[in-house]
Tab-separated table of C-alpha atoms in Angstrom:
chain	number	residue	atom	x	y	z
A	1	HIS	CA	3.191	-8.432	3.663
A	2	GLY	CA	6.844	-8.547	2.624
A	3	PRO	CA	6.462	-6.910	-0.789
A	4	ALA	CA	2.747	-7.086	-1.063
A	5	ALA	CA	0.126	-5.573	0.031
A	6	ILE	CA	-3.906	-4.959	0.240
A	7	ASP	CA	-5.756	-1.751	0.170
A	8	VAL	CA	-9.542	-1.547	0.767
A	9	CYS	CA	-11.720	1.742	0.118
A	10	LEU	CA	-15.396	1.486	1.273
A	11	VAL	CA	-16.962	4.838	0.851
A	12	ASN	CA	-20.094	4.102	3.452
A	13	LYS	CA	-22.029	7.434	2.681
A	14	GLU	CA	-23.868	9.754	0.045
A	15	GLU	CA	-21.429	11.008	-2.866
A	16	ASP	CA	-21.727	14.709	-2.896
A	17	ASP	CA	-18.959	17.503	-3.484
A	18	ARG	CA	-16.652	16.034	-0.121
A	19	THR	CA	-17.556	12.387	-0.746
A	20	LYS	CA	-16.533	10.584	-3.697
A	21	TYR	CA	-17.055	7.415	-5.032
A	22	ARG	CA	-12.832	6.247	-5.946
A	23	SER	CA	-10.184	5.381	-4.617
A	24	ILE	CA	-6.948	6.807	-5.874
A	25	LEU	CA	-3.183	5.338	-6.443
A	26	GLY	CA	-0.208	8.033	-6.732
A	27	VAL	CA	2.070	7.492	-8.943
A	28	PRO	CA	5.455	9.299	-9.141
A	29	LEU	CA	5.896	11.336	-12.584
A	30	GLY	CA	9.234	10.857	-14.374
A	31	ILE	CA	8.426	7.218	-14.667
A	32	ALA	CA	7.659	5.585	-17.684
A	33	GLU	CA	3.970	5.031	-18.814
A	34	PRO	CA	2.686	1.551	-17.172
A	35	LEU	CA	2.111	-1.834	-18.839
A	36	ALA	CA	-1.602	-2.513	-18.843
A	37	GLU	CA	-2.309	-6.594	-19.084
A	38	GLY	CA	-4.949	-8.640	-17.123
A	39	GLY	CA	-6.455	-6.075	-14.758
A	40	TRP	CA	-2.628	-5.040	-13.993
A	41	TYR	CA	-0.710	-1.841	-14.585
A	42	PHE	CA	3.092	-2.532	-14.298
A	43	TRP	CA	6.259	-0.152	-13.854
A	44	GLN	CA	9.610	-0.170	-13.287
A	45	ILE	CA	11.258	2.080	-11.286
A	46	ASN	CA	15.332	1.963	-11.361
A	47	LYS	CA	15.824	-1.786	-10.766
A	48	ALA	CA	12.168	-2.047	-8.879
A	49	TYR	CA	9.335	-3.034	-10.177
A	50	VAL	CA	5.345	-2.425	-9.412
A	51	ALA	CA	2.331	-3.908	-9.889
A	52	ALA	CA	-0.918	-2.422	-8.921
A	53	ARG	CA	-4.845	-3.840	-9.610
A	54	PRO	CA	-7.807	-2.363	-9.213
A	55	LEU	CA	-10.132	-4.523	-7.348
A	56	ASN	CA	-12.834	-3.258	-9.030
A	57	GLY	CA	-11.382	-4.045	-12.654
A	58	LYS	CA	-11.339	-0.454	-13.910
A	59	ALA	CA	-9.002	2.743	-13.282
A	60	GLU	CA	-7.511	5.627	-15.909
A	61	PHE	CA	-5.518	8.475	-15.102
A	62	GLY	CA	-7.178	11.768	-14.651
A	63	PRO	CA	-7.545	14.685	-12.383
A	64	VAL	CA	-8.822	14.426	-8.681
A	65	THR	CA	-10.382	16.877	-6.476
A	66	HIS	CA	-10.645	17.829	-2.507
A	67	VAL	CA	-12.795	20.299	-0.755
A	68	ASP	CA	-11.449	23.440	0.673
A	69	ASP	CA	-13.738	25.136	3.121
A	70	LYS	CA	-13.446	28.373	1.410
A	71	LYS	CA	-12.895	27.651	-2.101
A	72	GLY	CA	-15.445	24.922	-2.743
A	73	LEU	CA	-14.236	21.868	-4.962
A	74	VAL	CA	-10.771	22.133	-5.897
A	75	PRO	CA	-8.083	20.412	-8.015
A	76	VAL	CA	-5.816	18.644	-6.406
A	77	GLU	CA	-2.434	19.959	-7.979
A	78	SER	CA	0.758	18.136	-7.417
A	79	LYS	CA	4.432	19.018	-9.364
A	80	THR	CA	5.556	14.803	-7.877
A	81	HIS	CA	2.589	13.014	-8.571
A	82	ARG	CA	-0.226	12.029	-11.042
A	83	TYR	CA	-3.284	9.935	-10.065
A	84	LEU	CA	-4.725	6.573	-11.220
A	85	VAL	CA	-8.350	7.000	-10.230
A	86	SER	CA	-10.683	3.423	-9.945
A	87	PRO	CA	-14.264	4.372	-9.484
A	88	GLY	CA	-16.803	2.841	-7.209
A	89	LYS	CA	-18.399	3.198	-3.689
A	90	VAL	CA	-15.956	0.240	-2.750
A	91	GLY	CA	-12.657	-0.458	-4.196
A	92	GLY	CA	-9.017	-0.462	-3.653
A	93	TRP	CA	-5.987	-2.095	-4.769
A	94	VAL	CA	-3.504	-5.068	-4.895
A	95	MET	CA	-0.120	-4.463	-4.992
A	96	GLN	CA	2.708	-6.770	-5.922
A	97	ALA	CA	6.582	-5.469	-5.986
A	98	GLY	CA	10.052	-7.152	-7.316
A	99	GLN	CA	13.384	-6.171	-8.260
A	100	GLN	CA	16.319	-7.421	-10.044
A	101	PRO	CA	17.945	-9.833	-10.487
A	102	GLU	CA	15.193	-11.528	-9.641
A	103	TYR	CA	13.605	-11.010	-12.344
A	104	PRO	CA	15.593	-9.436	-15.059
A	105	THR	CA	13.593	-7.567	-16.910
A	106	LEU	CA	9.801	-5.817	-16.412
A	107	ASP	CA	8.419	-8.280	-19.132
A	108	GLU	CA	9.575	-11.601	-17.025
A	109	PHE	CA	8.593	-9.523	-13.834
A	110	LYS	CA	5.118	-8.913	-15.702
A	111	SER	CA	4.914	-12.892	-16.506
A	112	ALA	CA	5.193	-14.342	-13.164
A	113	VAL	CA	2.467	-11.937	-11.885
A	114	LEU	CA	-0.004	-12.599	-14.221
A	115	GLN	CA	0.921	-16.509	-13.936
A	116	LYS	CA	1.116	-16.734	-10.168
A	117	CYS	CA	-0.722	-13.830	-8.653
A	118	LYS	CA	-4.700	-14.568	-7.893
A	119	VAL	CA	-7.270	-12.317	-6.690
A	120	ALA	CA	-10.267	-12.951	-5.638
A	121	ALA	CA	-12.983	-9.749	-4.190
A	122	GLU	CA	-16.083	-9.737	-2.939
A	123	LEU	CA	-16.921	-6.196	-2.944
A	124	ASN	CA	-19.721	-6.169	-0.917
A	125	GLU	CA	-20.874	-3.100	1.254
A	126	GLU	CA	-20.906	-4.580	4.461
A	127	LYS	CA	-17.909	-6.560	4.512
A	128	PRO	CA	-15.509	-6.594	1.717
A	129	GLU	CA	-13.364	-8.922	1.509
A	130	VAL	CA	-10.096	-9.669	-0.296
A	131	THR	CA	-7.979	-13.039	-0.811
A	132	PHE	CA	-4.535	-12.438	-2.526
A	133	SER	CA	-2.137	-14.753	-3.555
A	134	THR	CA	1.325	-13.099	-3.988
A	135	LEU	CA	4.024	-13.936	-5.795
A	136	ASP	CA	5.832	-15.966	-3.243
A	137	GLY	CA	2.965	-18.005	-2.836
A	138	THR	CA	1.480	-16.341	0.271
A	139	GLU	CA	-2.192	-15.926	0.705
A	140	LEU	CA	-3.122	-12.682	2.677
A	141	LYS	CA	-6.782	-12.049	3.336
A	142	LEU	CA	-8.343	-9.067	4.456
A	143	ARG	CA	-11.782	-8.001	5.418
A	144	HIS	CA	-13.306	-4.426	5.940
A	145	THR	CA	-15.205	-4.018	9.070
A	146	GLY	CA	-16.880	-0.790	8.589
A	147	GLY	CA	-15.126	1.691	10.004
A	148	PRO	CA	-14.608	4.636	10.058
A	149	GLY	CA	-11.708	4.289	12.850
A	150	GLY	CA	-11.656	0.687	13.406
A	151	ARG	CA	-9.307	-1.927	11.786
A	152	PRO	CA	-9.821	-5.032	9.538
A	153	GLU	CA	-9.637	-8.549	9.966
A	154	ALA	CA	-6.571	-9.549	8.310
A	155	TRP	CA	-5.198	-12.835	7.953
A	156	THR	CA	-1.430	-14.481	6.333
A	157	ASN	CA	-1.460	-17.630	5.262
A	158	GLY	CA	-4.574	-18.474	7.469
A	159	LYS	CA	-3.488	-17.003	10.801
A	160	ALA	CA	-4.992	-13.759	12.085
A	161	LEU	CA	-3.144	-10.604	12.586
A	162	ASP	CA	-2.233	-9.775	16.068
A	163	TYR	CA	-3.024	-5.977	16.739
A	164	ALA	CA	-2.134	-6.283	20.403
A	165	ASN	CA	1.629	-6.712	19.845
A	166	TRP	CA	1.545	-5.190	15.808
A	167	PRO	CA	4.706	-3.432	15.818
A	168	VAL	CA	4.728	0.509	15.427
A	169	CYS	CA	7.622	0.154	12.831
A	170	GLU	CA	8.835	-2.860	11.232
A	171	ASN	CA	10.876	-3.047	7.783
A	172	PRO	CA	14.913	-3.301	7.203
A	173	TYR	CA	15.784	0.388	8.540
A	174	VAL	CA	13.524	1.211	11.224
A	175	GLN	CA	12.102	-1.252	13.955
A	176	GLU	CA	10.099	-0.449	16.917
A	177	ALA	CA	8.441	-3.112	18.946
A	178	GLN	CA	4.667	-2.356	20.395
A	179	GLY	CA	5.112	-0.789	24.158
A	180	SER	CA	8.943	-0.838	24.063
A	181	GLY	CA	9.682	3.077	23.240
A	182	ILE	CA	12.982	2.016	21.670
A	183	LEU	CA	13.361	3.054	17.772
A	184	LYS	CA	16.376	1.781	15.702
A	185	LEU	CA	17.458	3.045	12.544
A	186	THR	CA	19.868	1.183	10.336
A	187	ASP	CA	21.723	1.729	6.929
A	188	GLY	CA	22.957	-1.854	6.957
A	189	HIS	CA	26.041	-0.621	8.333
A	190	ASN	CA	25.859	1.765	11.132
A	191	SER	CA	23.083	1.711	13.602
A	192	LEU	CA	21.097	4.546	15.756
A	193	THR	CA	18.765	3.629	18.644
A	194	ILE	CA	17.059	5.846	20.250
A	195	ASP	CA	15.240	4.782	24.175
A	196	PHE	CA	12.674	6.898	24.471
A	197	SER	CA	11.344	4.869	27.789
A	198	GLY	CA	12.690	7.068	29.909
A	199	ASP	CA	12.522	10.790	31.114
A	200	TRP	CA	14.766	11.678	28.356
A	201	PRO	CA	15.704	10.264	25.166
A	202	LYS	CA	18.921	8.324	25.110
A	203	PHE	CA	21.067	8.260	22.001
A	204	VAL	CA	23.307	5.178	20.627
A	205	GLU	CA	25.317	4.975	17.902
A	206	THR	CA	26.638	1.318	16.981
A	207	SER	CA	28.571	-0.075	14.191
A	208	ASP	CA	26.958	-2.921	12.153
A	209	LYS	CA	30.172	-4.435	10.798
């Protein structure tokens, strides 16, 4: 919701070479080391800020592996990311973003998150539940329903999410309503609308000026 998110990871099978009790946050290389305080990690990327908190309260940078059917367990090698790994059968993250000039410095963003963002997590293995009060006062609540392949129960300020009308995509740059077949892309100055509702796609370019 806006600049905040909840991610819950439930590993509902025995740990083995294929299954590891962990949740992983990929962190791009080239940004500064995070500030760590109050269970949160804080980064600045140009004029933007990101805060992440592992739900089970612990995480550290380290290697991760995956299973290759021919080679067995192999390390994940990335030239673009390193990995913040939070152990546990039930875990995940809450994340909050911010930007300048609302928060002129990373320290001011950090102070605001520590003061205003509240997390309550019930990490039981049946239906893990997380409530997250965000920087702008929005209350997000998510309950994992067990999966795999299912959808969580989720609420924004007490209102349940309506999956029947959930947009295919909705952000300032790309929008497509559920069932519309019409995709709009914009950079704030010019737009491209692609209509997939007919036999062939139709492309319409417009100016937003």
